[in-house]
Amino acid sequence: MTRLTNMTSEVGKDKGDDENKGNTTQNNNHQPSPQQSPRRQPEQLILRRSFRKKKLPPVPKQDAAPSPPPGSPPMFERAGISSPGERTPSVANSPNGVGAYGQLFLEYALMAEYNQLQKQRLPGVYVIPSAASPLHWFGVLFIRQGLYQEGVFKFDVHIPDNYPDGDCPRLVFHPPVFHPIVDFETGELDVQRAFKQWRRNVNHIWQVLLYARRIFYKIDTKAPLNPEAAVLYEEDNVLFKAKVADTIATCKSQLYDSPHSDDPHAIRFSKWEEEKHSKALKTIVTPKKSKEDSEGAKNAQTSGLSWVKPGTMEVFSKETH
């Protein structure tokens, strides 16, 4: 009996030791280790996540630009604007290359700028990119009213090779124009007057062209590049108009001359030729018929009474019986 009691106590002792070991192990599992941080409360996670800043992806490097499929022409050549082997030395030999965007990114940005320009439809402004480089555009400006009325001014737009993160584009008139904010020796327009700092995705090339058109309607004489023109505009308007008439006549006299550049996209003017231009003129001045008119549908213009005999200018009235 005594022996049975001792065995029972030993079994209970062993069972208690096992339970104590299990409890110790379970407690050790719940205790955080020194290397583990305590569990954060949901409020702390929400606060921490709300203060995290979103980081933009890095700008791709020039050598990381995606290469086009083998045998495919570059972007501007597919658009019929330029050829890759005909880049100007300013793009290829620039110390900064073409900025951080790479050649393809630069060409894409300039194509987007040209599409925006076409959508704006600026009156009297005509521009075409150069065939040799997308950084050089040719243009002509027609002035239809104001002091510079009947003026036809050719110009070039020079875009920096680190566009759109560099300086603002330059605009140069050929030949130079007599104007207070145009250098009469070089013909360059003071573009930085309107664009103190060129901002990407805010400023666009079509805005530069709109500014070049506006200077001929609203004369600005502050900090002039041509002091003579500024003084005459402020003090002797008659002499200023005479100088303007001279510069308009000079530009018109050189209108049919060969362009200063041998680029095939340089704007050229030719004199009127009946066989070549009469058909185009007829197409322009002939009004287009609407779809309803072509189908014989009646509308407010085709229905009702006509008070002029067809084919003549004789006025008649409806005969009453």
Short mmCIF file of C-alpha atoms in Angstrom, two decimals:
data_model
loop_
_atom_site.label_atom_id
_atom_site.label_comp_id
_atom_site.label_asym_id
_atom_site.label_seq_id
_atom_site.Cartn_x
_atom_site.Cartn_y
_atom_site.Cartn_z
CA MET A 1 0.00 0.00 0.00
CA THR A 2 2.80 2.31 0.89
CA ARG A 3 4.56 1.40 -2.31
CA LEU A 4 1.41 2.16 -4.36
CA THR A 5 1.07 5.53 -2.64
CA ASN A 6 4.63 6.45 -3.46
CA MET A 7 4.17 5.52 -7.11
CA THR A 8 1.05 7.63 -7.27
CA SER A 9 2.80 10.64 -5.80
CA GLU A 10 5.69 10.27 -8.23
CA VAL A 11 3.32 10.09 -11.21
CA GLY A 12 1.49 13.19 -9.98
CA LYS A 13 4.79 14.94 -9.46
CA ASP A 14 5.91 14.10 -12.98
CA LYS A 15 2.55 15.23 -14.37
CA GLY A 16 2.79 18.50 -12.49
CA ASP A 17 6.32 19.03 -13.74
CA ASP A 18 5.12 18.46 -17.31
CA GLU A 19 2.27 20.93 -16.84
CA ASN A 20 4.67 23.49 -15.38
CA LYS A 21 7.00 23.00 -18.34
CA GLY A 22 4.07 23.44 -20.75
CA ASN A 23 2.95 26.60 -19.01
CA THR A 24 6.48 27.93 -19.04
CA THR A 25 6.84 27.21 -22.75
CA GLN A 26 3.48 28.81 -23.49
CA ASN A 27 4.42 31.89 -21.48
CA ASN A 28 7.74 32.11 -23.26
CA ASN A 29 5.95 32.02 -26.60
CA HIS A 30 3.76 34.95 -25.63
CA GLN A 31 6.59 37.05 -24.23
CA PRO A 32 8.17 39.31 -26.90
CA SER A 33 11.80 38.69 -27.62
CA PRO A 34 14.23 41.57 -27.30
CA GLN A 35 14.65 41.66 -31.07
CA GLN A 36 10.92 41.78 -31.81
CA SER A 37 9.04 45.08 -31.52
CA PRO A 38 5.69 45.16 -29.70
CA ARG A 39 2.58 44.97 -31.87
CA ARG A 40 1.41 48.42 -33.00
CA GLN A 41 -2.05 49.61 -32.30
CA PRO A 42 -4.38 50.27 -35.32
CA GLU A 43 -4.41 53.99 -34.50
CA GLN A 44 -0.61 54.14 -34.72
CA LEU A 45 -0.64 52.35 -38.09
CA ILE A 46 -3.21 54.77 -39.50
CA LEU A 47 -1.22 57.79 -38.33
CA ARG A 48 2.03 56.43 -39.68
CA ARG A 49 0.50 55.61 -43.07
CA SER A 50 -1.15 59.03 -43.33
CA PHE A 51 2.19 60.79 -42.95
CA ARG A 52 4.02 58.72 -45.54
CA LYS A 53 4.88 60.70 -48.70
CA LYS A 54 4.38 59.23 -52.13
CA LYS A 55 7.63 59.02 -54.03
CA LEU A 56 7.61 59.51 -57.79
CA PRO A 57 9.56 57.05 -59.92
CA PRO A 58 13.06 58.21 -60.89
CA VAL A 59 13.59 59.92 -64.21
CA PRO A 60 15.01 57.41 -66.70
CA LYS A 61 18.60 57.95 -67.73
CA GLN A 62 19.63 58.54 -71.29
CA ASP A 63 21.10 55.07 -71.70
CA ALA A 64 17.97 53.54 -70.17
CA ALA A 65 15.64 54.78 -72.90
CA PRO A 66 13.77 51.92 -74.60
CA SER A 67 15.19 50.97 -77.95
CA PRO A 68 12.79 50.67 -80.90
CA PRO A 69 12.26 47.30 -82.59
CA PRO A 70 14.96 46.36 -85.08
CA GLY A 71 14.36 47.69 -88.55
CA SER A 72 11.72 50.25 -87.46
CA PRO A 73 12.27 53.96 -88.23
CA PRO A 74 12.53 56.43 -85.35
CA MET A 75 9.54 58.32 -84.07
CA PHE A 76 10.01 61.57 -85.98
CA GLU A 77 10.80 59.76 -89.23
CA ARG A 78 7.56 57.79 -88.93
CA ALA A 79 5.74 61.10 -88.50
CA GLY A 80 7.44 62.45 -91.63
CA ILE A 81 9.34 65.17 -89.78
CA SER A 82 13.00 64.20 -89.61
CA SER A 83 15.58 61.46 -89.90
CA PRO A 84 17.80 60.06 -87.11
CA GLY A 85 21.02 60.45 -88.99
CA GLU A 86 20.31 64.08 -89.78
CA ARG A 87 20.50 65.49 -86.26
CA THR A 88 22.18 68.82 -85.82
CA PRO A 89 25.54 68.90 -84.03
CA SER A 90 23.97 70.83 -81.15
CA VAL A 91 21.97 67.74 -80.17
CA ALA A 92 24.65 65.12 -80.65
CA ASN A 93 27.63 67.05 -79.27
CA SER A 94 25.89 68.89 -76.45
CA PRO A 95 27.68 68.52 -73.08
CA ASN A 96 24.36 67.66 -71.48
CA GLY A 97 23.17 65.41 -74.29
CA VAL A 98 19.44 65.88 -74.55
CA GLY A 99 18.72 66.19 -70.85
CA ALA A 100 17.51 63.41 -68.60
CA TYR A 101 14.74 62.32 -70.92
CA GLY A 102 16.77 60.77 -73.70
CA GLN A 103 16.35 61.24 -77.40
CA LEU A 104 13.04 59.39 -77.71
CA PHE A 105 11.48 61.27 -74.79
CA LEU A 106 12.61 64.58 -76.28
CA GLU A 107 11.15 63.76 -79.69
CA TYR A 108 7.88 62.65 -78.11
CA ALA A 109 7.63 65.89 -76.10
CA LEU A 110 8.22 68.00 -79.23
CA MET A 111 5.65 66.02 -81.21
CA ALA A 112 3.13 66.70 -78.44
CA GLU A 113 4.01 70.40 -78.57
CA TYR A 114 3.47 70.53 -82.32
CA ASN A 115 0.11 68.77 -81.99
CA GLN A 116 -0.94 71.32 -79.37
CA LEU A 117 0.09 74.12 -81.73
CA GLN A 118 -2.07 72.71 -84.51
CA LYS A 119 -5.07 72.48 -82.17
CA GLN A 120 -4.68 76.12 -81.10
CA ARG A 121 -5.06 77.40 -84.69
CA LEU A 122 -3.37 80.72 -84.04
CA PRO A 123 -4.55 83.22 -86.67
CA GLY A 124 -1.84 84.30 -89.09
CA VAL A 125 0.81 81.93 -87.66
CA TYR A 126 2.25 79.08 -89.74
CA VAL A 127 5.01 76.80 -88.42
CA ILE A 128 6.73 73.61 -89.60
CA PRO A 129 9.57 71.67 -87.90
CA SER A 130 12.91 71.38 -89.62
CA ALA A 131 13.76 68.23 -91.54
CA ALA A 132 17.24 68.11 -89.98
CA SER A 133 16.39 68.57 -86.30
CA PRO A 134 13.20 68.68 -84.20
CA LEU A 135 14.83 71.47 -82.17
CA HIS A 136 14.56 73.93 -85.07
CA TRP A 137 11.22 75.17 -86.43
CA PHE A 138 10.49 77.50 -89.34
CA GLY A 139 7.58 79.94 -89.26
CA VAL A 140 5.93 82.94 -90.86
CA LEU A 141 3.65 85.54 -89.28
CA PHE A 142 0.98 87.55 -91.10
CA ILE A 143 -0.20 90.79 -89.44
CA ARG A 144 -3.63 91.91 -90.61
CA GLN A 145 -4.31 95.06 -88.61
CA GLY A 146 -2.67 97.70 -86.46
CA LEU A 147 0.58 99.59 -87.01
CA TYR A 148 2.22 96.54 -88.61
CA GLN A 149 -0.69 95.76 -90.92
CA GLU A 150 0.21 93.84 -94.10
CA GLY A 151 3.47 92.70 -92.51
CA VAL A 152 4.78 89.26 -93.47
CA PHE A 153 7.59 88.26 -91.11
CA LYS A 154 9.58 85.04 -91.33
CA PHE A 155 11.12 83.65 -88.16
CA ASP A 156 12.95 80.66 -86.70
CA VAL A 157 12.27 78.95 -83.37
CA HIS A 158 15.31 77.45 -81.63
CA ILE A 159 14.47 74.96 -78.87
CA PRO A 160 17.13 74.10 -76.22
CA ASP A 161 18.44 70.54 -76.28
CA ASN A 162 17.46 69.98 -72.62
CA TYR A 163 13.82 70.87 -73.31
CA PRO A 164 11.47 71.01 -71.43
CA ASP A 165 13.63 71.50 -68.33
CA GLY A 166 15.95 74.14 -69.79
CA ASP A 167 15.62 77.73 -70.88
CA CYS A 168 12.73 79.06 -72.91
CA PRO A 169 12.86 78.69 -76.72
CA ARG A 170 14.38 81.50 -78.78
CA LEU A 171 12.58 83.24 -81.64
CA VAL A 172 14.56 85.09 -84.34
CA PHE A 173 13.09 87.12 -87.22
CA HIS A 174 14.65 86.98 -90.70
CA PRO A 175 15.20 89.76 -91.67
CA PRO A 176 15.15 91.74 -88.38
CA VAL A 177 11.99 93.71 -87.62
CA PHE A 178 11.93 97.30 -86.38
CA HIS A 179 10.26 96.86 -82.98
CA PRO A 180 11.11 98.03 -79.43
CA ILE A 181 11.63 94.50 -78.04
CA VAL A 182 13.32 92.99 -81.11
CA ASP A 183 17.08 93.28 -81.52
CA PHE A 184 17.48 95.11 -84.83
CA GLU A 185 20.92 93.55 -85.48
CA THR A 186 20.20 89.91 -84.69
CA GLY A 187 16.40 89.93 -85.09
CA GLU A 188 15.91 88.02 -81.83
CA LEU A 189 12.72 88.63 -79.86
CA ASP A 190 12.94 89.17 -76.11
CA VAL A 191 11.01 86.02 -75.17
CA GLN A 192 12.22 85.99 -71.56
CA ARG A 193 10.25 89.17 -70.98
CA ALA A 194 7.09 87.03 -70.99
CA PHE A 195 8.65 83.79 -69.69
CA LYS A 196 10.94 84.60 -66.77
CA GLN A 197 11.45 80.91 -66.05
CA TRP A 198 10.36 78.11 -68.34
CA ARG A 199 8.16 75.68 -66.42
CA ARG A 200 7.57 72.17 -67.68
CA ASN A 201 3.93 71.23 -68.31
CA VAL A 202 2.94 74.87 -67.74
CA ASN A 203 4.61 76.77 -70.58
CA HIS A 204 4.34 75.60 -74.18
CA ILE A 205 5.83 76.59 -77.52
CA TRP A 206 2.48 77.72 -78.90
CA GLN A 207 2.42 80.35 -76.12
CA VAL A 208 5.73 81.71 -77.41
CA LEU A 209 4.23 82.02 -80.90
CA LEU A 210 1.14 83.70 -79.51
CA TYR A 211 3.38 86.19 -77.69
CA ALA A 212 5.32 86.86 -80.92
CA ARG A 213 2.04 87.68 -82.65
CA ARG A 214 0.78 89.85 -79.80
CA ILE A 215 3.77 92.19 -79.72
CA PHE A 216 2.71 93.69 -83.06
CA TYR A 217 -0.71 94.64 -81.71
CA LYS A 218 0.29 95.76 -78.22
CA ILE A 219 3.58 97.68 -78.23
CA ASP A 220 5.72 97.38 -75.10
CA THR A 221 8.55 99.88 -74.62
CA LYS A 222 9.85 98.90 -71.17
CA ALA A 223 13.50 97.79 -71.11
CA PRO A 224 13.71 97.77 -74.92
CA LEU A 225 16.19 95.87 -77.05
CA ASN A 226 15.82 98.59 -79.69
CA PRO A 227 15.94 101.93 -77.79
CA GLU A 228 15.43 103.94 -80.98
CA ALA A 229 12.12 102.24 -81.71
CA ALA A 230 10.97 102.73 -78.12
CA VAL A 231 11.80 106.44 -78.10
CA LEU A 232 10.15 107.06 -81.45
CA TYR A 233 7.00 105.23 -80.39
CA GLU A 234 6.74 107.35 -77.23
CA GLU A 235 7.79 110.73 -78.66
CA ASP A 236 7.45 110.75 -82.46
CA ASN A 237 4.70 108.46 -83.64
CA VAL A 238 4.84 109.73 -87.22
CA LEU A 239 8.50 108.81 -87.63
CA PHE A 240 7.88 105.49 -85.89
CA LYS A 241 5.16 104.64 -88.44
CA ALA A 242 7.55 105.55 -91.25
CA LYS A 243 10.19 103.17 -89.83
CA VAL A 244 7.58 100.43 -89.50
CA ALA A 245 6.51 100.96 -93.12
CA ASP A 246 10.15 100.60 -94.16
CA THR A 247 10.60 97.32 -92.28
CA ILE A 248 7.35 95.95 -93.78
CA ALA A 249 8.52 96.89 -97.28
CA THR A 250 11.94 95.31 -96.64
CA CYS A 251 10.41 92.04 -95.50
CA LYS A 252 8.09 91.97 -98.50
CA SER A 253 10.94 92.68 -100.92
CA GLN A 254 12.81 89.63 -99.58
CA LEU A 255 9.74 87.43 -99.45
CA TYR A 256 10.53 85.52 -102.66
CA ASP A 257 14.26 85.23 -101.99
CA SER A 258 15.83 81.88 -101.19
CA PRO A 259 15.59 80.99 -97.50
CA HIS A 260 18.61 81.56 -95.29
CA SER A 261 18.67 77.80 -94.63
CA ASP A 262 19.00 74.99 -97.17
CA ASP A 263 16.69 72.81 -95.09
CA PRO A 264 13.95 71.26 -97.31
CA HIS A 265 11.30 72.35 -94.78
CA ALA A 266 12.34 76.01 -94.83
CA ILE A 267 9.38 78.17 -95.84
CA ARG A 268 9.56 79.40 -99.44
CA PHE A 269 7.26 81.81 -101.28
CA SER A 270 6.67 81.68 -105.03
CA LYS A 271 4.95 84.20 -107.26
CA TRP A 272 1.52 83.59 -108.72
CA GLU A 273 1.35 81.07 -111.54
CA GLU A 274 -2.03 80.59 -113.19
CA GLU A 275 -1.59 76.95 -114.10
CA LYS A 276 -0.23 75.95 -110.71
CA HIS A 277 -2.28 78.07 -108.29
CA SER A 278 -5.66 78.71 -109.95
CA LYS A 279 -7.01 75.27 -109.12
CA ALA A 280 -6.00 75.57 -105.48
CA LEU A 281 -7.56 79.04 -105.26
CA LYS A 282 -10.83 77.77 -106.72
CA THR A 283 -10.94 74.99 -104.15
CA ILE A 284 -10.40 77.47 -101.34
CA VAL A 285 -13.02 80.04 -102.38
CA THR A 286 -15.72 77.55 -103.46
CA PRO A 287 -18.11 76.92 -100.53
CA LYS A 288 -18.55 73.32 -99.55
CA LYS A 289 -21.99 71.79 -99.88
CA SER A 290 -23.46 70.27 -96.79
CA LYS A 291 -24.62 66.68 -96.67
CA GLU A 292 -28.27 67.73 -96.55
CA ASP A 293 -27.89 69.89 -99.66
CA SER A 294 -26.23 67.07 -101.56
CA GLU A 295 -29.11 64.72 -100.70
CA GLY A 296 -31.72 67.24 -101.82
CA ALA A 297 -33.13 67.85 -98.34
CA LYS A 298 -34.92 71.11 -97.78
CA ASN A 299 -33.79 73.57 -95.18
CA ALA A 300 -34.20 77.26 -94.40
CA GLN A 301 -31.88 78.27 -97.24
CA THR A 302 -33.16 75.97 -100.00
CA SER A 303 -36.88 76.20 -99.28
CA GLY A 304 -39.12 79.24 -99.72
CA LEU A 305 -39.10 81.90 -102.43
CA SER A 306 -36.11 83.28 -104.29
CA TRP A 307 -36.15 86.96 -105.22
CA VAL A 308 -33.28 86.74 -107.73
CA LYS A 309 -33.36 84.83 -111.00
CA PRO A 310 -30.81 81.99 -111.01
CA GLY A 311 -27.62 82.90 -112.84
CA THR A 312 -28.41 86.64 -112.93
CA MET A 313 -28.59 89.61 -110.62
CA GLU A 314 -32.12 90.58 -111.80
CA VAL A 315 -34.57 90.99 -108.96
CA PHE A 316 -38.11 89.72 -109.48
CA SER A 317 -41.19 89.04 -107.41
CA LYS A 318 -43.71 86.25 -107.40
CA GLU A 319 -46.47 86.72 -109.91
CA THR A 320 -49.94 86.73 -108.42
CA HIS A 321 -53.01 85.64 -110.37
#
